[in-house]
Tab-separated table of C-alpha atoms in Angstrom:
chain	number	residue	atom	x	y	z
E	2	MET	CA	8.852	-14.287	134.171
E	3	ARG	CA	8.480	-14.094	137.922
E	4	VAL	CA	8.606	-10.519	139.285
E	5	LEU	CA	9.933	-9.377	142.671
E	6	VAL	CA	10.260	-5.776	143.862
E	7	HIS	CA	12.769	-4.550	146.447
E	8	ALA	CA	11.657	-2.453	149.422
E	9	TYR	CA	12.642	-1.369	152.936
E	10	PRO	CA	10.463	-1.863	156.031
E	11	TRP	CA	9.997	1.913	156.376
E	12	ASP	CA	8.483	2.009	152.884
E	13	VAL	CA	5.657	-0.240	154.091
E	14	ILE	CA	5.107	0.889	157.679
E	15	GLY	CA	3.031	4.053	157.852
E	16	ASP	CA	2.141	4.136	154.157
E	17	PRO	CA	-1.412	2.780	153.760
E	18	LEU	CA	-1.100	2.766	149.958
E	19	PHE	CA	2.109	0.737	149.634
E	20	THR	CA	0.426	-2.660	149.424
E	21	ALA	CA	-2.083	-1.425	146.847
E	22	ARG	CA	0.769	-0.124	144.662
E	23	MET	CA	2.410	-3.553	144.759
E	24	GLN	CA	-0.860	-5.309	143.922
E	25	ALA	CA	-1.392	-2.933	141.007
E	26	LEU	CA	1.901	-4.140	139.510
E	27	GLY	CA	0.358	-7.587	139.090
E	28	ASP	CA	1.402	-10.922	140.534
E	29	VAL	CA	4.588	-9.694	142.241
E	30	GLY	CA	6.524	-10.553	145.376
E	31	VAL	CA	8.510	-8.165	147.552
E	32	ASN	CA	12.187	-8.526	148.524
E	33	LEU	CA	11.991	-6.815	151.915
E	34	ALA	CA	15.164	-5.791	153.764
E	35	SER	CA	15.482	-7.607	157.074
E	36	ALA	CA	19.186	-6.946	157.752
E	37	TYR	CA	20.708	-3.991	155.935
E	38	HIS	CA	23.752	-1.721	155.827
E	39	THR	CA	24.024	2.008	156.498
E	40	VAL	CA	21.889	4.032	154.118
E	41	ARG	CA	20.242	7.434	153.660
E	42	ALA	CA	17.185	6.574	151.619
E	43	ALA	CA	14.659	8.815	149.926
E	44	THR	CA	11.015	8.032	150.697
E	45	PRO	CA	9.116	10.021	148.030
E	46	TRP	CA	5.878	8.046	148.511
E	47	HIS	CA	5.704	8.194	152.290
E	48	PRO	CA	3.126	10.526	153.884
E	49	ASP	CA	5.206	11.197	157.026
E	50	HIS	CA	8.844	11.663	155.941
E	51	ALA	CA	11.013	12.514	152.934
E	52	TYR	CA	14.141	10.551	153.901
E	53	MET	CA	15.129	7.745	156.224
E	54	ASP	CA	18.589	8.014	157.767
E	55	ALA	CA	19.690	4.513	158.788
E	56	ARG	CA	22.877	5.533	160.550
E	57	HIS	CA	24.459	2.094	160.784
E	58	ALA	CA	23.903	-1.490	159.706
E	59	ALA	CA	21.055	-3.112	161.600
E	60	LEU	CA	18.897	-6.173	162.026
E	61	TYR	CA	15.280	-5.072	161.582
E	62	ARG	CA	14.041	-7.675	164.058
E	63	PRO	CA	14.048	-7.832	167.866
E	64	LEU	CA	17.526	-8.570	169.245
E	65	ARG	CA	16.980	-11.733	171.276
E	66	ARG	CA	19.348	-12.289	174.188
E	67	GLU	CA	19.282	-16.067	173.780
E	68	ALA	CA	20.570	-15.736	170.211
E	69	TRP	CA	23.369	-13.225	170.817
E	70	ASP	CA	24.558	-13.560	174.431
E	71	GLY	CA	28.287	-14.218	174.741
E	72	ARG	CA	29.042	-13.142	171.172
E	73	ARG	CA	31.392	-10.372	170.153
E	74	LEU	CA	29.740	-9.695	166.785
E	75	VAL	CA	26.198	-8.519	167.478
E	76	PRO	CA	24.062	-6.573	164.970
E	77	GLY	CA	22.861	-3.067	165.703
E	78	THR	CA	19.219	-2.167	166.231
E	79	PRO	CA	17.347	0.468	164.170
E	80	ALA	CA	16.788	3.252	166.713
E	81	TRP	CA	15.481	5.421	163.839
E	82	MET	CA	12.312	3.306	163.713
E	83	ARG	CA	9.559	3.284	166.340
E	84	ASP	CA	8.389	-0.251	165.638
E	85	ALA	CA	10.108	-2.915	167.753
E	86	ASP	CA	10.011	-5.403	164.846
E	87	PRO	CA	10.026	-3.369	161.617
E	88	PHE	CA	10.653	-6.264	159.269
E	89	GLY	CA	8.128	-8.511	160.995
E	90	THR	CA	5.430	-5.838	160.930
E	91	ALA	CA	6.022	-4.939	157.287
E	92	ALA	CA	6.287	-8.577	156.168
E	93	ARG	CA	3.060	-9.570	157.891
E	94	THR	CA	1.258	-6.568	156.413
E	95	LEU	CA	2.230	-7.695	152.914
E	96	ALA	CA	1.606	-11.400	153.521
E	97	ASP	CA	-1.852	-10.688	154.950
E	98	ALA	CA	-2.678	-8.907	151.685
E	99	GLY	CA	-1.508	-11.882	149.631
E	100	VAL	CA	1.861	-10.390	148.590
E	101	PRO	CA	4.666	-12.981	148.944
E	102	VAL	CA	7.676	-11.720	150.913
E	103	THR	CA	11.338	-12.682	150.554
E	104	ALA	CA	13.723	-11.657	153.344
E	105	TRP	CA	16.515	-9.549	151.808
E	106	ILE	CA	19.532	-10.180	154.078
E	107	VAL	CA	22.847	-8.295	153.807
E	108	LEU	CA	25.533	-10.422	155.465
E	109	THR	CA	29.150	-9.159	155.433
E	110	HIS	CA	28.639	-5.440	154.713
E	111	ASN	CA	28.697	-3.874	158.179
E	112	SER	CA	30.797	-0.770	158.917
E	113	ARG	CA	29.673	-0.650	162.551
E	114	LEU	CA	31.099	-4.084	163.330
E	115	GLY	CA	34.147	-3.639	161.106
E	116	GLU	CA	35.087	-0.435	162.917
E	117	ALA	CA	34.538	-1.974	166.357
E	118	HIS	CA	36.382	-5.198	165.490
E	119	PRO	CA	38.963	-4.512	162.761
E	120	ASP	CA	40.524	-7.953	163.285
E	121	VAL	CA	37.592	-9.560	161.411
E	122	SER	CA	37.574	-7.080	158.513
E	123	VAL	CA	39.115	-7.376	155.064
E	124	VAL	CA	42.741	-6.148	154.910
E	125	ASN	CA	44.343	-4.905	151.698
E	126	CYS	CA	47.938	-5.462	150.589
E	127	PHE	CA	49.049	-2.252	152.334
E	128	GLY	CA	47.758	-3.511	155.680
E	129	GLN	CA	44.726	-1.196	155.632
E	130	HIS	CA	41.455	-2.520	157.047
E	131	TYR	CA	38.162	-2.083	155.179
E	132	PRO	CA	35.719	-1.514	158.034
E	133	TRP	CA	32.686	-1.962	155.767
E	134	ALA	CA	33.802	-5.501	154.858
E	135	LEU	CA	33.721	-8.480	157.233
E	136	CYS	CA	36.006	-11.251	155.950
E	137	PRO	CA	34.278	-14.635	155.480
E	138	SER	CA	37.593	-16.437	156.026
E	139	ARG	CA	36.975	-15.735	159.720
E	140	ALA	CA	34.920	-18.429	161.466
E	141	GLU	CA	33.494	-15.753	163.772
E	142	VAL	CA	32.146	-13.847	160.757
E	143	ARG	CA	30.518	-16.971	159.332
E	144	GLU	CA	28.897	-17.752	162.683
E	145	TYR	CA	27.627	-14.175	162.948
E	146	ALA	CA	26.166	-14.286	159.426
E	147	ALA	CA	24.403	-17.602	160.052
E	148	THR	CA	22.846	-16.313	163.268
E	149	LEU	CA	21.880	-13.054	161.575
E	150	ALA	CA	20.105	-14.951	158.793
E	151	ALA	CA	18.281	-17.254	161.201
E	152	GLU	CA	17.088	-14.318	163.315
E	153	ALA	CA	16.123	-12.304	160.233
E	154	VAL	CA	13.541	-14.857	159.111
E	155	ARG	CA	12.337	-16.168	162.489
E	156	ASP	CA	8.562	-16.530	162.961
E	157	VAL	CA	7.561	-14.598	159.819
E	158	PRO	CA	5.545	-15.993	156.872
E	159	LEU	CA	8.050	-15.935	154.021
E	160	ALA	CA	8.369	-17.158	150.459
E	161	GLY	CA	12.167	-17.102	150.517
E	162	ALA	CA	15.459	-15.495	151.530
E	163	LEU	CA	17.713	-13.364	149.293
E	164	LEU	CA	21.374	-13.302	150.364
E	165	GLU	CA	23.400	-10.179	149.557
E	166	ALA	CA	27.109	-9.693	150.305
E	167	CYS	CA	27.363	-13.455	150.776
E	168	GLY	CA	31.121	-13.454	150.241
E	169	GLN	CA	33.960	-10.954	150.363
E	170	LEU	CA	33.617	-7.218	149.858
E	171	GLY	CA	36.561	-5.266	148.500
E	172	ALA	CA	37.811	-1.815	147.583
E	173	ASP	CA	34.506	-0.606	146.141
E	174	HIS	CA	31.118	-0.079	147.811
E	175	GLY	CA	32.736	1.413	150.869
E	176	GLY	CA	32.713	4.704	152.711
E	177	HIS	CA	30.688	7.903	153.028
E	178	HIS	CA	31.498	10.816	150.680
E	179	ASP	CA	33.731	8.509	148.674
E	180	LYS	CA	36.534	10.274	146.788
E	181	THR	CA	38.131	7.337	144.972
E	182	ASP	CA	36.395	7.344	141.559
E	183	GLY	CA	38.923	7.203	138.746
E	184	ALA	CA	41.977	6.990	141.003
E	185	TYR	CA	42.567	3.304	140.221
E	186	ASP	CA	41.665	1.355	137.112
E	187	ALA	CA	39.690	-1.883	137.220
E	188	ARG	CA	42.823	-4.025	137.430
E	189	ALA	CA	44.233	-2.094	140.395
E	190	ARG	CA	40.867	-2.174	142.184
E	191	ARG	CA	40.815	-5.933	141.734
E	192	MET	CA	44.192	-6.192	143.451
E	193	LEU	CA	43.097	-3.768	146.195
E	194	SER	CA	40.159	-6.099	146.786
E	195	VAL	CA	42.383	-9.089	147.569
E	196	CYS	CA	42.051	-9.729	151.306
E	197	CYS	CA	45.432	-10.163	152.977
E	198	CYS	CA	44.227	-10.802	156.537
E	199	GLU	CA	45.862	-13.500	158.659
E	200	ALA	CA	43.106	-16.006	157.942
E	201	CYS	CA	43.348	-15.539	154.173
E	202	GLN	CA	47.149	-15.707	154.297
E	203	ALA	CA	46.903	-18.971	156.228
E	204	GLY	CA	44.719	-20.299	153.420
E	205	TRP	CA	47.322	-19.297	150.844
E	206	ALA	CA	50.054	-21.058	152.806
E	207	ALA	CA	47.926	-24.211	153.018
E	208	ALA	CA	47.609	-24.041	149.224
E	209	GLY	CA	51.396	-23.918	148.874
E	210	VAL	CA	51.717	-20.192	148.174
E	211	ASP	CA	54.134	-17.971	150.135
E	212	PRO	CA	51.977	-15.305	151.856
E	213	VAL	CA	54.779	-12.743	152.234
E	214	ARG	CA	55.675	-12.931	148.552
E	215	THR	CA	52.008	-12.846	147.556
E	216	VAL	CA	51.294	-9.659	149.512
E	217	ARG	CA	54.361	-8.078	147.944
E	218	GLU	CA	53.234	-9.110	144.464
E	219	VAL	CA	49.680	-7.841	144.981
E	220	ARG	CA	51.026	-4.494	146.136
E	221	ALA	CA	53.336	-4.277	143.115
E	222	ALA	CA	50.404	-5.048	140.817
E	223	VAL	CA	48.492	-2.092	142.297
E	224	ARG	CA	51.363	0.279	141.633
E	225	SER	CA	52.436	-0.865	138.174
E	226	ARG	CA	50.805	-2.341	135.087
E	227	GLU	CA	54.072	-4.204	134.483
E	228	HIS	CA	53.442	-6.465	137.474
E	229	ASP	CA	50.827	-9.162	137.791
E	230	LEU	CA	50.264	-12.277	139.842
E	231	ASP	CA	51.618	-15.465	138.320
E	232	GLN	CA	49.010	-18.043	137.378
E	233	ALA	CA	49.550	-20.333	140.383
E	234	THR	CA	49.415	-17.482	142.893
E	235	ALA	CA	46.303	-15.955	141.331
E	236	ALA	CA	44.586	-19.354	141.343
E	237	ALA	CA	45.408	-19.899	145.022
E	238	VAL	CA	44.216	-16.423	146.038
E	239	LEU	CA	40.952	-16.907	144.184
E	240	ALA	CA	40.461	-20.452	145.501
E	241	VAL	CA	40.864	-19.340	149.120
E	242	ARG	CA	38.328	-16.538	148.577
E	243	HIS	CA	35.790	-18.904	147.007
E	244	GLN	CA	36.300	-21.552	149.688
E	245	ALA	CA	35.536	-18.938	152.351
E	246	ALA	CA	32.437	-17.780	150.442
E	247	ASP	CA	31.292	-21.389	150.067
E	248	ALA	CA	31.736	-22.019	153.800
E	249	LEU	CA	29.817	-18.823	154.599
E	250	ARG	CA	26.957	-19.692	152.244
E	251	HIS	CA	26.689	-23.288	153.500
E	252	GLN	CA	26.585	-22.178	157.135
E	253	VAL	CA	23.970	-19.505	156.420
E	254	ILE	CA	21.764	-21.896	154.448
E	255	GLU	CA	21.979	-24.524	157.191
E	256	ALA	CA	20.757	-21.920	159.691
E	257	LEU	CA	17.674	-21.100	157.612
E	258	PRO	CA	14.409	-23.063	157.851
E	259	PRO	CA	14.274	-26.082	155.504
E	260	GLY	CA	12.177	-25.584	152.405
E	261	LEU	CA	12.737	-21.825	152.202
E	262	ARG	CA	13.583	-20.681	148.661
E	263	ILE	CA	17.156	-19.357	148.674
E	264	SER	CA	18.341	-16.727	146.197
E	265	LEU	CA	21.900	-15.410	145.961
E	266	HIS	CA	23.136	-12.029	144.723
E	267	ALA	CA	26.201	-12.877	142.612
E	268	GLY	CA	27.944	-12.200	139.315
E	269	PRO	CA	29.789	-14.175	136.633
E	270	ASP	CA	33.212	-12.526	137.116
E	271	PRO	CA	34.979	-14.873	139.574
E	272	TRP	CA	37.141	-11.989	140.860
E	273	ALA	CA	34.200	-9.723	141.714
E	274	THR	CA	33.761	-8.604	145.311
E	275	GLY	CA	31.002	-6.617	146.974
E	276	ALA	CA	27.249	-6.962	147.248
E	277	ASN	CA	27.300	-9.332	144.240
E	278	PRO	CA	30.451	-11.437	144.706
E	279	GLY	CA	31.806	-13.551	141.873
E	280	LEU	CA	30.583	-17.092	141.390
E	281	GLY	CA	33.073	-19.810	142.244
E	282	PRO	CA	33.021	-23.430	141.041
E	283	GLN	CA	30.616	-24.496	143.816
E	284	ALA	CA	28.464	-21.355	144.067
E	285	GLY	CA	24.946	-21.789	142.798
E	286	LYS	CA	24.794	-25.526	143.415
E	287	ASP	CA	23.119	-25.123	146.809
E	288	VAL	CA	20.675	-22.279	146.019
E	289	ASP	CA	17.447	-22.021	144.056
E	290	ALA	CA	18.255	-18.813	142.184
E	291	VAL	CA	21.194	-16.533	141.373
E	292	VAL	CA	20.348	-12.852	140.899
E	293	VAL	CA	22.683	-10.928	138.559
E	294	GLN	CA	22.921	-7.140	138.559
E	295	CYS	CA	21.616	-5.820	135.213
E	296	TRP	CA	21.328	-2.077	135.799
E	297	PRO	CA	22.876	-0.924	132.475
E	298	THR	CA	20.234	-1.258	129.751
E	299	GLY	CA	22.647	-2.221	126.968
E	300	GLN	CA	23.988	-5.546	125.735
E	301	GLU	CA	26.424	-5.755	128.663
E	302	SER	CA	23.683	-6.864	131.058
E	303	ALA	CA	22.296	-9.466	128.671
E	304	ASP	CA	25.810	-10.881	128.282
E	305	ARG	CA	26.153	-11.150	132.063
E	306	VAL	CA	22.904	-13.113	132.234
E	307	ARG	CA	23.966	-15.389	129.375
E	308	ILE	CA	27.353	-16.154	130.947
E	309	THR	CA	25.757	-16.799	134.333
E	310	ARG	CA	23.190	-19.153	132.785
E	311	HIS	CA	26.013	-21.263	131.323
E	312	MET	CA	27.841	-21.375	134.672
E	313	LEU	CA	24.903	-22.740	136.677
E	314	PRO	CA	23.106	-26.079	136.867
E	315	GLU	CA	19.961	-26.169	134.759
E	316	GLN	CA	17.658	-26.333	137.774
E	317	VAL	CA	18.978	-23.042	139.227
E	318	THR	CA	16.928	-20.007	138.215
E	319	VAL	CA	18.711	-16.910	136.881
E	320	GLY	CA	17.231	-13.620	138.042
E	321	ALA	CA	17.954	-10.228	136.482
E	322	TYR	CA	18.371	-7.333	138.950
E	323	VAL	CA	16.947	-4.258	137.176
E	324	THR	CA	16.787	-0.664	138.412
E	325	ALA	CA	14.034	1.873	137.743
E	326	LEU	CA	16.218	4.738	138.974
E	327	PRO	CA	18.125	7.248	136.804
E	328	PRO	CA	19.621	7.158	134.255
E	329	VAL	CA	17.251	4.420	133.017
E	330	ARG	CA	14.525	5.847	130.763
E	331	GLN	CA	10.925	4.684	130.386
E	332	GLU	CA	11.419	3.807	126.718
E	333	ASP	CA	14.426	1.610	127.549
E	334	MET	CA	12.707	-0.606	130.107
E	335	ALA	CA	10.583	-2.998	128.026
E	336	PRO	CA	13.357	-3.746	125.456
E	337	HIS	CA	15.789	-4.228	128.347
E	338	VAL	CA	13.596	-6.818	130.078
E	339	ARG	CA	12.995	-8.650	126.788
E	340	ARG	CA	16.748	-8.849	126.057
E	341	LEU	CA	17.384	-10.238	129.520
E	342	ALA	CA	14.685	-12.886	129.057
E	343	GLU	CA	16.149	-13.863	125.677
E	344	ALA	CA	19.565	-14.185	127.346
E	345	GLY	CA	18.186	-16.671	129.876
E	346	ALA	CA	16.731	-14.655	132.769
E	347	GLN	CA	13.699	-16.411	134.271
E	348	GLU	CA	12.734	-13.785	136.827
E	349	VAL	CA	13.227	-10.040	137.260
E	350	HIS	CA	14.058	-8.253	140.526
E	351	LEU	CA	13.086	-4.566	140.428
E	352	TYR	CA	14.888	-1.836	142.350
E	353	HIS	CA	13.181	-0.124	144.121
E	354	ALA	CA	9.562	0.262	145.311
E	355	GLY	CA	10.372	2.991	147.837
E	356	LEU	CA	13.126	4.877	145.994
E	357	ALA	CA	11.270	4.984	142.675
E	358	GLY	CA	8.759	7.710	143.514
E	359	PRO	CA	5.781	8.926	141.472
E	360	ALA	CA	8.017	10.125	138.641
E	361	ARG	CA	9.703	6.694	138.303
E	362	HIS	CA	6.952	4.268	139.307
E	363	GLY	CA	5.918	3.901	135.674
E	364	LEU	CA	9.241	2.187	134.975
E	365	LEU	CA	8.469	-0.448	137.607
E	366	ALA	CA	5.057	-0.965	136.034
E	367	GLU	CA	6.565	-1.199	132.539
E	368	ALA	CA	9.123	-3.789	133.686
E	369	ALA	CA	6.529	-5.819	135.597
E	370	SER	CA	4.019	-5.905	132.746
E	371	THR	CA	6.705	-6.785	130.198
E	372	ALA	CA	8.043	-9.606	132.373
E	373	ALA	CA	4.533	-10.938	132.983
E	374	SER	CA	3.966	-11.156	129.223
E	375	LEU	CA	7.063	-13.273	128.599
C-alpha cells in the first residue's frame, strides 16, 4: 500500500528533524496543506512553538496581483507565518530530500469569505447563512476555487494535488466553540445541510421542482420525524448538489497542471456534506484516487471503503484516511490498516505528522510499516 502523511507548512519550517522523521517512516509522501481553513493546531514536535493559531482561512503561497485583481473572492494571507511562501518553502525542503509532496487544498471551507460575502454561502431552510461554507452552485465560488488551486500548486515540484471540501459543506464542521452536538439527529442534520440559496433553488426549478414548496418541506422535515421529502423532490435536491460539485471539480481540475495526480476527499453516502462530500454518479471518474475517512477503527470504516470501491471505476485508487490521534490505540492500528486493505483500500493517508507528537508518533510508524507490508 502507498503511504502518505498529512502535515502543515509550519510543521516543516523551523523543525530540522521533520524530514528525517518522515524518511524514518519508510517510502512515504507528504500531503502538505497549501490552502487551509481556520485552525488552532498543536505543534508538539516543534522547537520554537507549542501551538499555531491560524486565525482565518489562507492560501500559503504569495498572493499574486495578476491572479486576483478585479475579483471579489480573494484568499487571505497567513500573517502568523514569517515566510512569504510557507507552502513553497516547506514543499521544496521535502522534495529536495526525496520526499514526494502532494498539495492538500481546501476549497469551499472559508469562514472569512463567507462572512464577508454571505451571498455566496450555503443557506439553510430557515434562511440562515453558513459563513464557513461557500456554495459551489455559485459560478463565482467555482472560479475562486479553480484560481485558488492553480495558485496553490504554481512553480512547486509536486507529486499530486489532494482536494478537500470539493463540494458543499453543511450544518456540521462549522463554528468556533460549537454547541450543537446532540441537538439534532442525523436525519435533521441532513435536512439542515440542504442548501436553499437562490442558485440552488434555480436548479430545483429547472429540474421541475417547486422551490417554495421544497424549502417548506425541508423545514418541516427538520422539525418533525413525520415529515420527509418525497422521492422526486429528494432526487432533484441531490442532483442539483451533485451537478454543482461536478462543475466545481471539473473547473478545479482544468486549472491544475496536466499530468498532476488528483486525489479527492469524499465519502460513499451521497447526502454527505463537509470536508468529505458524498460521491455523486459522476464523481471519481475524473480523478486518480478517492480518499475515504476511516478514523473509527471498527468494521464501519472497512464497510465505507468496500462500498466506495464498488462505486468507482476500477482504475481509480481508493485511499483510506486514518488518524493516529486519540482515541485510537497503538494495538488497534495494525489490525485496522489490514482490514482496510482487505476491504479494497490501496493506499493509506495518515493524520497527522505535526499533531501526532512523540507520544503518538508510534501509531504513524505502526500504520506505515503495516501498509508497506501489504
